[in-house]
mmCIF file of C-alpha atoms in Angstrom:
data_model
loop_
_atom_site.group_PDB
_atom_site.id
_atom_site.type_symbol
_atom_site.label_atom_id
_atom_site.label_comp_id
_atom_site.label_asym_id
_atom_site.label_seq_id
_atom_site.Cartn_x
_atom_site.Cartn_y
_atom_site.Cartn_z
ATOM 1 C CA MET A 17 27.600 15.367 -2.102
ATOM 2 C CA PRO A 18 27.002 16.281 1.220
ATOM 3 C CA PRO A 19 28.064 13.811 4.300
ATOM 4 C CA LEU A 20 25.199 11.307 5.441
ATOM 5 C CA PRO A 21 23.685 12.455 8.539
ATOM 6 C CA GLN A 22 24.019 10.384 11.841
ATOM 7 C CA SER A 23 20.268 9.925 12.136
ATOM 8 C CA VAL A 24 17.454 9.881 9.463
ATOM 9 C CA PRO A 25 15.210 12.886 9.370
ATOM 10 C CA ILE A 26 11.584 12.090 9.722
ATOM 11 C CA SER A 27 11.053 14.169 6.854
ATOM 12 C CA TRP A 28 13.033 11.591 4.574
ATOM 13 C CA TYR A 29 10.414 8.823 5.782
ATOM 14 C CA LEU A 30 7.436 11.318 4.895
ATOM 15 C CA THR A 31 8.760 12.129 1.626
ATOM 16 C CA LEU A 32 9.039 8.518 0.605
ATOM 17 C CA SER A 33 5.915 7.979 1.742
ATOM 18 C CA ALA A 34 4.348 10.769 -0.664
ATOM 19 C CA ILE A 35 6.381 9.509 -3.556
ATOM 20 C CA LEU A 36 4.939 6.117 -3.010
ATOM 21 C CA PHE A 37 1.481 7.565 -2.654
ATOM 22 C CA GLY A 38 1.806 9.645 -5.834
ATOM 23 C CA LEU A 39 3.290 6.509 -7.670
ATOM 24 C CA GLY A 40 0.176 4.600 -6.403
ATOM 25 C CA VAL A 41 -2.353 7.382 -7.928
ATOM 26 C CA ALA A 42 -0.062 7.348 -11.158
ATOM 27 C CA GLY A 43 -1.025 3.563 -11.380
ATOM 28 C CA PHE A 44 -4.373 3.911 -10.444
ATOM 29 C CA LEU A 45 -4.912 6.568 -13.214
ATOM 30 C CA TYR A 46 -2.928 5.105 -15.946
ATOM 31 C CA ARG A 47 -3.179 1.158 -15.873
ATOM 32 C CA ARG A 48 -6.010 -0.299 -17.737
ATOM 33 C CA ASN A 49 -6.038 -3.835 -16.231
ATOM 34 C CA ILE A 50 -8.510 -4.238 -13.254
ATOM 35 C CA ILE A 51 -5.987 -6.290 -11.021
ATOM 36 C CA THR A 52 -3.109 -3.889 -11.704
ATOM 37 C CA VAL A 53 -5.498 -0.980 -10.587
ATOM 38 C CA PHE A 54 -6.300 -2.800 -7.268
ATOM 39 C CA MET A 55 -2.723 -3.443 -6.838
ATOM 40 C CA SER A 56 -2.025 0.293 -6.940
ATOM 41 C CA ILE A 57 -4.602 0.953 -4.548
ATOM 42 C CA GLU A 58 -2.613 -1.593 -2.128
ATOM 43 C CA LEU A 59 0.250 0.606 -3.009
ATOM 44 C CA MET A 60 -0.995 3.504 -1.662
ATOM 45 C CA LEU A 61 -2.635 1.895 1.515
ATOM 46 C CA ASN A 62 1.043 0.888 2.198
ATOM 47 C CA ALA A 63 2.290 4.416 1.882
ATOM 48 C CA VAL A 64 -0.258 5.690 4.480
ATOM 49 C CA ASN A 65 1.174 2.946 6.640
ATOM 50 C CA LEU A 66 4.375 4.280 6.415
ATOM 51 C CA SER A 67 3.287 7.908 7.297
ATOM 52 C CA PHE A 68 1.367 6.271 10.433
ATOM 53 C CA VAL A 69 4.364 4.456 11.495
ATOM 54 C CA THR A 70 6.900 7.418 11.236
ATOM 55 C CA PHE A 71 4.516 9.821 13.051
ATOM 56 C CA SER A 72 4.226 6.982 15.989
ATOM 57 C CA TYR A 73 7.876 7.282 16.258
ATOM 58 C CA LYS A 74 7.970 10.943 16.122
ATOM 59 C CA LEU A 75 4.966 11.325 18.953
ATOM 60 C CA LYS A 76 6.433 8.261 20.963
ATOM 61 C CA GLN A 77 3.481 6.453 20.949
ATOM 62 C CA VAL A 78 1.925 3.291 19.812
ATOM 63 C CA ASP A 79 -1.246 4.508 18.448
ATOM 64 C CA GLY A 80 0.085 4.768 14.935
ATOM 65 C CA HIS A 81 1.063 0.977 14.952
ATOM 66 C CA ILE A 82 -2.700 0.266 15.970
ATOM 67 C CA PHE A 83 -3.976 2.517 13.268
ATOM 68 C CA SER A 84 -1.599 0.644 10.513
ATOM 69 C CA PHE A 85 -2.667 -2.552 11.815
ATOM 70 C CA PHE A 86 -6.574 -1.594 11.240
ATOM 71 C CA VAL A 87 -5.590 -0.146 7.563
ATOM 72 C CA MET A 88 -4.169 -3.913 6.875
ATOM 73 C CA VAL A 89 -7.305 -5.494 8.471
ATOM 74 C CA VAL A 90 -9.379 -3.381 6.194
ATOM 75 C CA ALA A 91 -7.088 -4.005 3.134
ATOM 76 C CA ALA A 92 -7.296 -7.734 3.584
ATOM 77 C CA ALA A 93 -11.079 -7.329 3.641
ATOM 78 C CA GLU A 94 -11.241 -5.201 0.611
ATOM 79 C CA ALA A 95 -8.826 -7.237 -1.158
ATOM 80 C CA ALA A 96 -11.038 -10.312 -0.374
ATOM 81 C CA VAL A 97 -14.192 -8.870 -1.588
ATOM 82 C CA GLY A 98 -12.476 -6.699 -4.735
ATOM 83 C CA LEU A 99 -10.950 -10.059 -6.249
ATOM 84 C CA ALA A 100 -14.527 -11.705 -5.709
ATOM 85 C CA ILE A 101 -15.852 -8.709 -7.588
ATOM 86 C CA ILE A 102 -13.029 -9.073 -10.312
ATOM 87 C CA LEU A 103 -13.957 -12.756 -10.584
ATOM 88 C CA THR A 104 -17.712 -11.965 -11.056
ATOM 89 C CA VAL A 105 -16.743 -9.679 -13.927
ATOM 90 C CA PHE A 106 -14.513 -11.684 -15.706
ATOM 91 C CA LYS A 107 -17.057 -14.694 -15.572
ATOM 92 C CA ASN A 108 -19.904 -12.220 -17.081
ATOM 93 C CA ARG A 109 -17.788 -10.594 -19.422
ATOM 94 C CA GLN A 110 -14.444 -12.169 -20.232
ATOM 95 C CA THR A 111 -12.539 -9.076 -20.054
ATOM 96 C CA LEU A 112 -10.176 -7.232 -17.651
ATOM 97 C CA GLU A 113 -9.989 -4.323 -19.270
ATOM 98 C CA ILE A 114 -11.450 -1.256 -17.038
ATOM 99 C CA ASP A 115 -12.450 0.674 -20.063
ATOM 100 C CA GLU A 116 -14.624 -2.239 -21.083
ATOM 101 C CA VAL A 117 -16.576 -2.547 -17.996
ATOM 102 C CA SER A 118 -18.458 0.974 -18.468
ATOM 103 C CA SER A 119 -21.921 0.312 -18.463
ATOM 104 C CA LEU A 120 -22.675 2.774 -15.454
ATOM 105 C CA ARG A 121 -21.569 5.494 -17.694
ATOM 106 C CA ASN A 122 -24.385 5.690 -20.318
ATOM 107 C CA MET B 24 24.568 3.174 9.513
ATOM 108 C CA ASP B 25 20.950 4.088 9.684
ATOM 109 C CA ALA B 26 21.015 6.720 6.850
ATOM 110 C CA ILE B 27 22.602 4.139 4.468
ATOM 111 C CA LEU B 28 19.929 1.424 5.413
ATOM 112 C CA PHE B 29 17.094 3.825 4.978
ATOM 113 C CA LEU B 30 18.740 4.797 1.535
ATOM 114 C CA ILE B 31 19.031 1.172 0.423
ATOM 115 C CA PHE B 32 15.528 0.000 1.541
ATOM 116 C CA ALA B 33 13.744 3.252 0.231
ATOM 117 C CA ALA B 34 16.111 2.739 -3.261
ATOM 118 C CA ILE B 35 14.394 -0.958 -3.475
ATOM 119 C CA ALA B 36 10.780 0.408 -2.499
ATOM 120 C CA LEU B 37 10.897 3.288 -5.001
ATOM 121 C CA GLY B 38 12.382 1.239 -7.887
ATOM 122 C CA CYS B 39 9.754 -1.584 -7.344
ATOM 123 C CA ALA B 40 6.950 0.878 -7.272
ATOM 124 C CA VAL B 41 8.162 2.451 -10.247
ATOM 125 C CA ASN B 42 8.430 -0.942 -11.872
ATOM 126 C CA LEU B 43 4.803 -1.822 -10.802
ATOM 127 C CA VAL B 44 3.324 0.994 -12.501
ATOM 128 C CA LEU B 45 5.536 0.859 -15.752
ATOM 129 C CA GLN B 46 5.184 -3.124 -16.203
ATOM 130 C CA THR B 47 2.189 -4.379 -18.667
ATOM 131 C CA HIS B 48 1.862 -7.718 -17.149
ATOM 132 C CA PRO B 49 0.068 -8.014 -13.946
ATOM 133 C CA ILE B 50 2.142 -10.867 -12.627
ATOM 134 C CA ALA B 51 5.325 -8.738 -12.851
ATOM 135 C CA SER B 52 3.341 -6.069 -11.089
ATOM 136 C CA ALA B 53 2.410 -8.135 -8.396
ATOM 137 C CA LEU B 54 6.064 -9.332 -7.538
ATOM 138 C CA SER B 55 7.261 -5.627 -7.664
ATOM 139 C CA LEU B 56 4.449 -4.928 -5.157
ATOM 140 C CA ILE B 57 5.727 -7.766 -3.037
ATOM 141 C CA GLY B 58 9.270 -6.066 -3.203
ATOM 142 C CA VAL B 59 7.836 -2.780 -2.146
ATOM 143 C CA MET B 60 5.966 -4.447 0.760
ATOM 144 C CA GLY B 61 9.206 -6.478 1.965
ATOM 145 C CA ALA B 62 11.250 -3.162 1.721
ATOM 146 C CA LEU B 63 8.683 -1.557 3.661
ATOM 147 C CA ALA B 64 8.809 -3.971 6.393
ATOM 148 C CA ALA B 65 12.394 -3.454 6.781
ATOM 149 C CA LEU B 66 11.784 0.166 7.126
ATOM 150 C CA TYR B 67 8.989 -0.390 10.047
ATOM 151 C CA LEU B 68 11.955 -2.304 11.688
ATOM 152 C CA LEU B 69 14.024 0.735 11.514
ATOM 153 C CA LEU B 70 11.293 2.791 12.856
ATOM 154 C CA GLY B 71 10.977 0.366 15.885
ATOM 155 C CA GLY B 72 7.765 -1.463 14.907
ATOM 156 C CA GLU B 73 8.790 -5.128 15.338
ATOM 157 C CA PHE B 74 4.957 -6.068 15.540
ATOM 158 C CA ILE B 75 4.005 -3.953 12.519
ATOM 159 C CA ALA B 76 6.748 -5.454 10.548
ATOM 160 C CA ALA B 77 5.935 -8.960 10.892
ATOM 161 C CA ALA B 78 2.227 -8.250 10.431
ATOM 162 C CA GLN B 79 3.334 -6.371 7.014
ATOM 163 C CA LEU B 80 5.096 -9.677 5.850
ATOM 164 C CA ILE B 81 2.635 -12.318 7.106
ATOM 165 C CA VAL B 82 -0.563 -10.575 6.048
ATOM 166 C CA TYR B 83 0.314 -8.380 3.133
ATOM 167 C CA ALA B 84 3.205 -10.154 1.633
ATOM 168 C CA GLY B 85 1.963 -13.392 2.610
ATOM 169 C CA ALA B 86 -1.606 -13.322 2.468
ATOM 170 C CA ILE B 87 -3.144 -10.613 0.399
ATOM 171 C CA MET B 88 -0.246 -11.175 -2.455
ATOM 172 C CA VAL B 89 -1.021 -14.737 -2.567
ATOM 173 C CA LEU B 90 -4.779 -13.915 -3.131
ATOM 174 C CA PHE B 91 -3.806 -11.505 -5.822
ATOM 175 C CA VAL B 92 -1.263 -14.094 -7.523
ATOM 176 C CA PHE B 93 -3.936 -16.594 -7.277
ATOM 177 C CA VAL B 94 -6.683 -14.475 -8.974
ATOM 178 C CA ILE B 95 -4.044 -13.536 -11.859
ATOM 179 C CA MET B 96 -3.289 -17.125 -12.492
ATOM 180 C CA LEU B 97 -6.789 -18.298 -12.252
ATOM 181 C CA LEU B 98 -7.974 -15.551 -14.475
ATOM 182 C CA ASN B 99 -4.976 -16.226 -16.761
ATOM 183 C CA ALA B 100 -4.547 -12.495 -17.139
ATOM 184 C CA GLY B 101 -2.358 -11.700 -20.370
ATOM 185 C CA ALA B 102 -0.318 -8.331 -20.909
ATOM 186 C CA GLU B 103 -2.469 -5.451 -21.414
ATOM 187 C CA GLN B 104 -2.598 -3.342 -24.432
ATOM 188 C CA GLU B 105 -1.379 -0.073 -24.600
ATOM 189 C CA SER B 106 -3.752 2.482 -23.174
ATOM 190 C CA ARG B 107 -5.388 5.238 -25.225
ATOM 191 C CA LYS B 108 -4.790 8.350 -23.322
ATOM 192 C CA ARG B 109 -5.475 12.023 -24.484
ATOM 193 C CA LEU B 110 -2.455 14.036 -25.881
ATOM 194 C CA ALA B 111 -2.433 16.204 -22.703
ATOM 195 C CA ALA B 112 -2.229 13.273 -20.203
ATOM 196 C CA LYS B 113 0.521 11.827 -22.464
ATOM 197 C CA VAL B 114 2.596 15.115 -22.112
ATOM 198 C CA LEU B 115 1.806 16.602 -19.228
ATOM 199 C CA GLY B 116 1.438 13.422 -16.747
ATOM 200 C CA ILE B 117 4.852 12.822 -15.700
ATOM 201 C CA PRO B 118 6.150 16.438 -15.425
ATOM 202 C CA LEU B 119 2.973 17.172 -13.348
ATOM 203 C CA LEU B 120 3.544 14.186 -11.408
ATOM 204 C CA VAL B 121 7.351 15.130 -10.837
ATOM 205 C CA VAL B 122 6.248 18.778 -10.020
ATOM 206 C CA LEU B 123 3.634 17.859 -7.141
ATOM 207 C CA LEU B 124 6.043 15.450 -5.627
ATOM 208 C CA GLY B 125 8.670 18.148 -5.868
ATOM 209 C CA LEU B 126 6.576 20.436 -3.828
ATOM 210 C CA VAL B 127 5.433 17.714 -1.268
ATOM 211 C CA GLY B 128 9.043 17.008 -0.708
ATOM 212 C CA TYR B 129 10.035 20.850 -0.209
ATOM 213 C CA VAL B 130 6.987 21.714 2.074
ATOM 214 C CA LEU B 131 8.124 18.458 3.866
ATOM 215 C CA GLN B 132 11.809 19.670 4.257
ATOM 216 C CA ASN B 133 10.599 22.786 5.471
ATOM 217 C CA ALA B 134 7.335 22.727 7.258
ATOM 218 C CA LEU B 135 8.455 20.255 9.813
ATOM 219 C CA LEU B 136 9.935 21.689 13.016
ATOM 220 C CA PRO B 137 13.471 20.324 13.497
ATOM 221 C CA SER B 138 13.529 17.443 15.830
ATOM 222 C CA GLU B 139 15.963 14.422 16.529
ATOM 223 C CA GLY B 140 16.166 11.873 13.402
ATOM 224 C CA VAL B 141 15.286 8.271 13.382
ATOM 225 C CA LYS B 142 17.820 6.243 15.221
ATOM 226 C CA PHE B 143 17.513 2.437 15.101
ATOM 227 C CA GLY B 144 16.637 1.402 18.904
ATOM 228 C CA ALA B 145 15.195 4.683 19.874
ATOM 229 C CA PHE B 146 11.718 3.829 19.742
ATOM 230 C CA ARG B 147 10.839 0.703 21.989
ATOM 231 C CA HIS B 148 7.165 0.921 22.198
ATOM 232 C CA GLY B 149 6.496 -1.163 19.081
ATOM 233 C CA THR B 150 6.560 -4.774 20.501
ATOM 234 C CA ALA B 151 3.792 -7.179 20.483
ATOM 235 C CA GLN B 152 3.302 -6.729 24.045
ATOM 236 C CA ASP B 153 2.656 -2.942 23.921
ATOM 237 C CA VAL B 154 0.606 -3.213 20.713
ATOM 238 C CA GLY B 155 -1.481 -5.918 22.310
ATOM 239 C CA ARG B 156 -1.931 -4.006 25.458
ATOM 240 C CA SER B 157 -2.935 -0.990 23.495
ATOM 241 C CA LEU B 158 -5.190 -3.271 21.136
ATOM 242 C CA PHE B 159 -7.100 -4.743 24.086
ATOM 243 C CA THR B 160 -7.565 -1.797 26.102
ATOM 244 C CA ILE B 161 -8.032 1.454 24.247
ATOM 245 C CA TYR B 162 -8.665 0.070 21.244
ATOM 246 C CA LEU B 163 -11.009 -2.766 22.257
ATOM 247 C CA LEU B 164 -14.258 -1.501 20.523
ATOM 248 C CA PRO B 165 -12.530 -1.095 17.250
ATOM 249 C CA PHE B 166 -10.921 -4.166 17.406
ATOM 250 C CA GLU B 167 -14.266 -5.927 17.814
ATOM 251 C CA VAL B 168 -15.985 -4.100 15.073
ATOM 252 C CA THR B 169 -13.042 -4.892 12.802
ATOM 253 C CA SER B 170 -14.087 -8.605 13.370
ATOM 254 C CA VAL B 171 -17.603 -8.034 12.238
ATOM 255 C CA LEU B 172 -16.014 -6.108 9.197
ATOM 256 C CA ILE B 173 -14.041 -9.329 8.275
ATOM 257 C CA LEU B 174 -17.092 -11.663 8.876
ATOM 258 C CA VAL B 175 -19.160 -9.391 6.416
ATOM 259 C CA ALA B 176 -16.131 -9.366 3.962
ATOM 260 C CA ILE B 177 -16.081 -13.334 4.068
ATOM 261 C CA LEU B 178 -19.833 -13.512 3.302
ATOM 262 C CA GLY B 179 -19.397 -10.818 0.573
ATOM 263 C CA ALA B 180 -16.856 -12.884 -1.366
ATOM 264 C CA VAL B 181 -18.492 -16.244 -0.638
ATOM 265 C CA ILE B 182 -22.107 -14.737 -2.252
ATOM 266 C CA LEU B 183 -19.996 -12.788 -4.842
ATOM 267 C CA ALA B 184 -17.917 -15.798 -6.096
ATOM 268 C CA ARG B 185 -20.191 -18.724 -5.659
ATOM 269 C CA LYS B 186 -21.830 -20.388 -8.800
ATOM 270 C CA GLU B 187 -25.339 -19.362 -9.690
ATOM 271 C CA ILE B 188 -27.754 -22.066 -8.655
ATOM 272 C CA ASP B 189 -30.641 -22.045 -11.111
#
């Protein structure tokens, strides 16, 4: 095993961010529960935030933190509206299965 | 020391993310997502983002995840059934994901110009003071637009979730 570097390379952070994003995509495609699909979207947003903050470090500017902050605000708004939609869907159909809600397909 | 801390928190984030995808019960997925967010907050601290780490814990792990857990409890969501996937998706899914992530990692390792790595304490512009100054001078207009967005989101949530009055 090679010795650990004194400082963490930027690419490690970016790779971690890419892996988390890939896992988010996998969960989005694989899961069938609406709430879990929604949480996978949040995971993707978090992965992108990590990229923003990493590039902010690399460029020595605070702008990445601001973008990341805006992403959090949009995620909060999205969670509020999305969960309200999930509540309405459940009220009308008594199901959380994403394959059952396919009336737009036909 | 930096590398050890990074590896610890990256391992926590990865383990919780894998658990999020593999768990069948939504509440287990939600708790895993809280773990990912906590680990990411620690990584933001390592990158010098004090304010964004605090905001991550308060807004994401606090507010948003409480909303998620609240809805899961309210709807009494149980474990989901095994999904019916095509054979190709079952066989090729995980290998393709591994290949994709390996390619991304390889490109990232080689495409970036070598620069000095991340050292804790080297970046000192992530305090609430710096973020606030930038937010209320350069990014003032986006900030105000965001408040309108939140107002619209609140209205939308209330209208969607209210009881129909006949």
